[in-house]
PDB file of C-alpha atoms in Angstrom:
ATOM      1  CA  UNK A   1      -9.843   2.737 -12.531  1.00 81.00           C
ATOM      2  CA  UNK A   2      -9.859   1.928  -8.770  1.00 84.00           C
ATOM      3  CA  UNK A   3      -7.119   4.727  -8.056  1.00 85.00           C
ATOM      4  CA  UNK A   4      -9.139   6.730  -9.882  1.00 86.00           C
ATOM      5  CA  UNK A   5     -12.490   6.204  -8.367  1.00 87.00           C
ATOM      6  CA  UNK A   6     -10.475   6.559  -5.174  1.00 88.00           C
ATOM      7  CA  UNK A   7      -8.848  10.101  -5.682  1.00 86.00           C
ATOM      8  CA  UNK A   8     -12.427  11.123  -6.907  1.00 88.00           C
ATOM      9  CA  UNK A   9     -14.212  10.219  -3.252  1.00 88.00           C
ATOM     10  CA  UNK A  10     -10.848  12.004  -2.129  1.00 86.00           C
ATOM     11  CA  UNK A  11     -12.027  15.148  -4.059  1.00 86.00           C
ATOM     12  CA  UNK A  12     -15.212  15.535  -2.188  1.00 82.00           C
ATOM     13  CA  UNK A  13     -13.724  14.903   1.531  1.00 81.00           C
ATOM     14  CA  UNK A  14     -10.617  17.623   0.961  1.00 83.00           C
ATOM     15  CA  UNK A  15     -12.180  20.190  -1.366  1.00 80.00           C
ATOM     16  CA  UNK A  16     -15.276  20.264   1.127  1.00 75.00           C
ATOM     17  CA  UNK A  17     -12.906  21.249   3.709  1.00 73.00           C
ATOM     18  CA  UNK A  18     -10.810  24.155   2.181  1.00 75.00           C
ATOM     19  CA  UNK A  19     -12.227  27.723   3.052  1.00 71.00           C
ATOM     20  CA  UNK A  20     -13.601  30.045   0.185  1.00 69.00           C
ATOM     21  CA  UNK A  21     -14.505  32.748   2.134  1.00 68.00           C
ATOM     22  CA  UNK A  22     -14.929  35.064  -1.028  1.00 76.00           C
ATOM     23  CA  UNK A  23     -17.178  32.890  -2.494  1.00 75.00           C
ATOM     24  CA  UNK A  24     -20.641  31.592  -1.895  1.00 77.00           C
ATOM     25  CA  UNK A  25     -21.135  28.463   0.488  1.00 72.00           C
ATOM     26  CA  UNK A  26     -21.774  26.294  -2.400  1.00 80.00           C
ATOM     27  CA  UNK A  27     -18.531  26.913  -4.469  1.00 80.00           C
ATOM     28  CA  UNK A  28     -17.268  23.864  -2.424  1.00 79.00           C
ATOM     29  CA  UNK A  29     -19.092  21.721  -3.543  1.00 82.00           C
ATOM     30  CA  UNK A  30     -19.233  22.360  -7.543  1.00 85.00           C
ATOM     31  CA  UNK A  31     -15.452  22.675  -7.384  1.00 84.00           C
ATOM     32  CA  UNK A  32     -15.447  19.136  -5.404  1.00 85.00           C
ATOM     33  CA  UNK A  33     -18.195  17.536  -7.681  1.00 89.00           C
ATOM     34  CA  UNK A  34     -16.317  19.231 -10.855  1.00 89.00           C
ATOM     35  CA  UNK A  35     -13.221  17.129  -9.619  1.00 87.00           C
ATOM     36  CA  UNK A  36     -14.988  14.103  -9.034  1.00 89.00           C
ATOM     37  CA  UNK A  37     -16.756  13.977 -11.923  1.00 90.00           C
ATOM     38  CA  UNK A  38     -13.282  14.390 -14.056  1.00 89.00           C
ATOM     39  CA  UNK A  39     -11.163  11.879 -12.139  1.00 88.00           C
ATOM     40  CA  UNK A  40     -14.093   8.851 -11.945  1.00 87.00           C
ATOM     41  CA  UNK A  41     -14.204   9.741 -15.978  1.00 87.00           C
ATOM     42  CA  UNK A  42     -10.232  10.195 -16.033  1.00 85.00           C
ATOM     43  CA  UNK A  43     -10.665  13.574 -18.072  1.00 87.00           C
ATOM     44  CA  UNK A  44      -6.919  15.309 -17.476  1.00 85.00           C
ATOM     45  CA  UNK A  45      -6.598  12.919 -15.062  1.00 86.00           C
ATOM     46  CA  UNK A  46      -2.509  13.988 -14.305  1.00 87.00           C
ATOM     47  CA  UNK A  47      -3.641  17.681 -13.480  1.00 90.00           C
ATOM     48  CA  UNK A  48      -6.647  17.233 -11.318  1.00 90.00           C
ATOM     49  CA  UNK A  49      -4.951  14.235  -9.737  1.00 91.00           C
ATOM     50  CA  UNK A  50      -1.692  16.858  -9.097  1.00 93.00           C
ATOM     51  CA  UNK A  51      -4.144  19.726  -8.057  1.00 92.00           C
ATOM     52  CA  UNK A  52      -5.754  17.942  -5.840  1.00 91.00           C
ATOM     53  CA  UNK A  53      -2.537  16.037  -4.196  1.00 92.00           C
ATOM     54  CA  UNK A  54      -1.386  20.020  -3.265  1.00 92.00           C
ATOM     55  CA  UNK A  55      -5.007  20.488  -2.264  1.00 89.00           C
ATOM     56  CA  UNK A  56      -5.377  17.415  -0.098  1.00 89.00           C
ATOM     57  CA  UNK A  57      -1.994  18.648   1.582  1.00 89.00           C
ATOM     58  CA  UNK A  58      -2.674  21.949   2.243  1.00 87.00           C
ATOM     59  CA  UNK A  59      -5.805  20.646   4.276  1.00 84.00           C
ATOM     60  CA  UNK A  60      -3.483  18.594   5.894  1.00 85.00           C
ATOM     61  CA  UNK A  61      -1.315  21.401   7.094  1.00 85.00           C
ATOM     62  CA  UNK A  62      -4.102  23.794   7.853  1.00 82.00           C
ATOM     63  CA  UNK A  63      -6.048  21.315   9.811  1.00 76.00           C
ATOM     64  CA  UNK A  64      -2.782  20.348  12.360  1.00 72.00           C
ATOM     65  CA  UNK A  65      -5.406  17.890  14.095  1.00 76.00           C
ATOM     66  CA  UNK A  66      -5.192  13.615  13.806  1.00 77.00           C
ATOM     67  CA  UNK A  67      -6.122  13.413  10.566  1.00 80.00           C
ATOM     68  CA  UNK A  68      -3.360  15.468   8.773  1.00 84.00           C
ATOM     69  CA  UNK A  69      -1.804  12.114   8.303  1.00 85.00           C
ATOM     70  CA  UNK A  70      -4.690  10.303   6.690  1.00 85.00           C
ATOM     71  CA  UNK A  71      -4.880  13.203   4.482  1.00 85.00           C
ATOM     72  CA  UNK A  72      -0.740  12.904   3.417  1.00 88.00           C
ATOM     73  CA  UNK A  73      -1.477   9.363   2.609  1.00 88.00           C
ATOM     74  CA  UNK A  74      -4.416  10.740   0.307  1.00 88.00           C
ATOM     75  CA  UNK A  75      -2.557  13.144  -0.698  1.00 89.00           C
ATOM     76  CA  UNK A  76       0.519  10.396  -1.830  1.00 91.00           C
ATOM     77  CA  UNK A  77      -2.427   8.602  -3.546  1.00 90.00           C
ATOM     78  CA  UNK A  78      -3.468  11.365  -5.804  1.00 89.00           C
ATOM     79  CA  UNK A  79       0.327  12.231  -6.641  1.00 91.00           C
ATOM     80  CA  UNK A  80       0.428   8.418  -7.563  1.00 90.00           C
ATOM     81  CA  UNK A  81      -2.526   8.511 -10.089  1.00 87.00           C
ATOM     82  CA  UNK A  82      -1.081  11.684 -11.512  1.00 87.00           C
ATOM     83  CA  UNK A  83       2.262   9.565 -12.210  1.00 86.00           C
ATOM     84  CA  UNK A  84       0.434   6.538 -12.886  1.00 83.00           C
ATOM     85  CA  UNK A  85      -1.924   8.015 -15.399  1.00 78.00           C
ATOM     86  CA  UNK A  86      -5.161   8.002 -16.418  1.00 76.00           C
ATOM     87  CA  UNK A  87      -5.631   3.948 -17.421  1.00 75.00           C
ATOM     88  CA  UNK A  88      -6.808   2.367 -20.304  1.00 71.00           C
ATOM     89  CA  UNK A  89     -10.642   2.626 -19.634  1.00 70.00           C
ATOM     90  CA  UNK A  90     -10.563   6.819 -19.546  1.00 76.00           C
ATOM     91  CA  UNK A  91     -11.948   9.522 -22.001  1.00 77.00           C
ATOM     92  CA  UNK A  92      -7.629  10.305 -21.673  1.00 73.00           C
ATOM     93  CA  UNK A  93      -6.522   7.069 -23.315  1.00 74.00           C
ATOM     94  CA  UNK A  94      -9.735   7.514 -26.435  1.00 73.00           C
ATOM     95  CA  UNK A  95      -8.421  11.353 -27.085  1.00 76.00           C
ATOM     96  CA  UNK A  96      -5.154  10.503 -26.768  1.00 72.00           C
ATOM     97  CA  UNK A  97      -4.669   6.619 -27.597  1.00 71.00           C
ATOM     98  CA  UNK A  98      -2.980   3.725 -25.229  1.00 68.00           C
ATOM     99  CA  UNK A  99       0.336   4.053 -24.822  1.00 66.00           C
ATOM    100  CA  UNK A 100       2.368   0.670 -23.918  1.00 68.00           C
ATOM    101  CA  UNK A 101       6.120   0.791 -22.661  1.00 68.00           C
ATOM    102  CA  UNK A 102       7.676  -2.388 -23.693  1.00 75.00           C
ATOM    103  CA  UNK A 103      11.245  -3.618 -21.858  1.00 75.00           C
ATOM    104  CA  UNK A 104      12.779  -6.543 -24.123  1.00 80.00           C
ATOM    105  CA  UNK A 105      15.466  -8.273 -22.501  1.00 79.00           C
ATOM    106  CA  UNK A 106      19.311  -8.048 -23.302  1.00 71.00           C
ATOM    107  CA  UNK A 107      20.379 -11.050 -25.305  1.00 68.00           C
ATOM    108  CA  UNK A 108      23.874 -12.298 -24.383  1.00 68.00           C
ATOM    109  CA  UNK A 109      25.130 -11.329 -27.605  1.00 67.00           C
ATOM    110  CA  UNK A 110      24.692  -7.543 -26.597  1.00 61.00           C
ATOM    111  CA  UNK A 111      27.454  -6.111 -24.017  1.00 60.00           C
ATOM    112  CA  UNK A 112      26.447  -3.861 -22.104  1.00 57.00           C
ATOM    113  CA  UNK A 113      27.249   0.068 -22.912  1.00 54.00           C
ATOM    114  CA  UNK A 114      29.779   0.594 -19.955  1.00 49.00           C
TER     115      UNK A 114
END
């Protein structure tokens, strides 16, 4: 929920920052608030979180200034979430139910499959 929460405060500092020249000034920030709003509720949290990992490093390349590393590290942290997932306490895991990976160990009567 913390990743999450993250990558949405991440939303409004990268989408702010890309141009839409076609559009009004204002686009910017529904798209941004639109984002936020769907990663803090972890709503197709893999998508937005992969959108806005290309997003966050496309301002990174376009900027070329200081902080195009801090925004690759956000950028890493959004990819993360979107591998990660959305968590158990998202509208994601209600729709589409928890999902728990469980490893049991080898017992020594098993060889292994070599």
């Amino acid at each position: 929920m913390l990743l999450r929460l993250a990558c949405a405060w991440i939303a409004f500092l990268v989408i702010a920052r890309l141009p839409f020249p076609q559009f009004s000034p204002n686009t910017s920030i529904v798209v941004s608030v639109a984002f936020a709003l769907t990663l803090a509720l972890g709503f197709g949290t893999p998508i937005v979180a992969f959108v806005l990992a290309a997003a966050t490093m496309a301002t990174a390349f376009m900027t070329g200034n200081d902080s195009a590393l801090t925004m690759i590290a956000r950028g890493c942290g959004c990819a993360a979430l979107g591998l990660l997932g959305p968590g158990a306490y998202s509208i994601d895991a209600n729709v589409f139910g928890r999902r728990v990976i469980r490893l049991e160990p080898r017992g020594p009567d098993r060889l292994s499959d070599a």
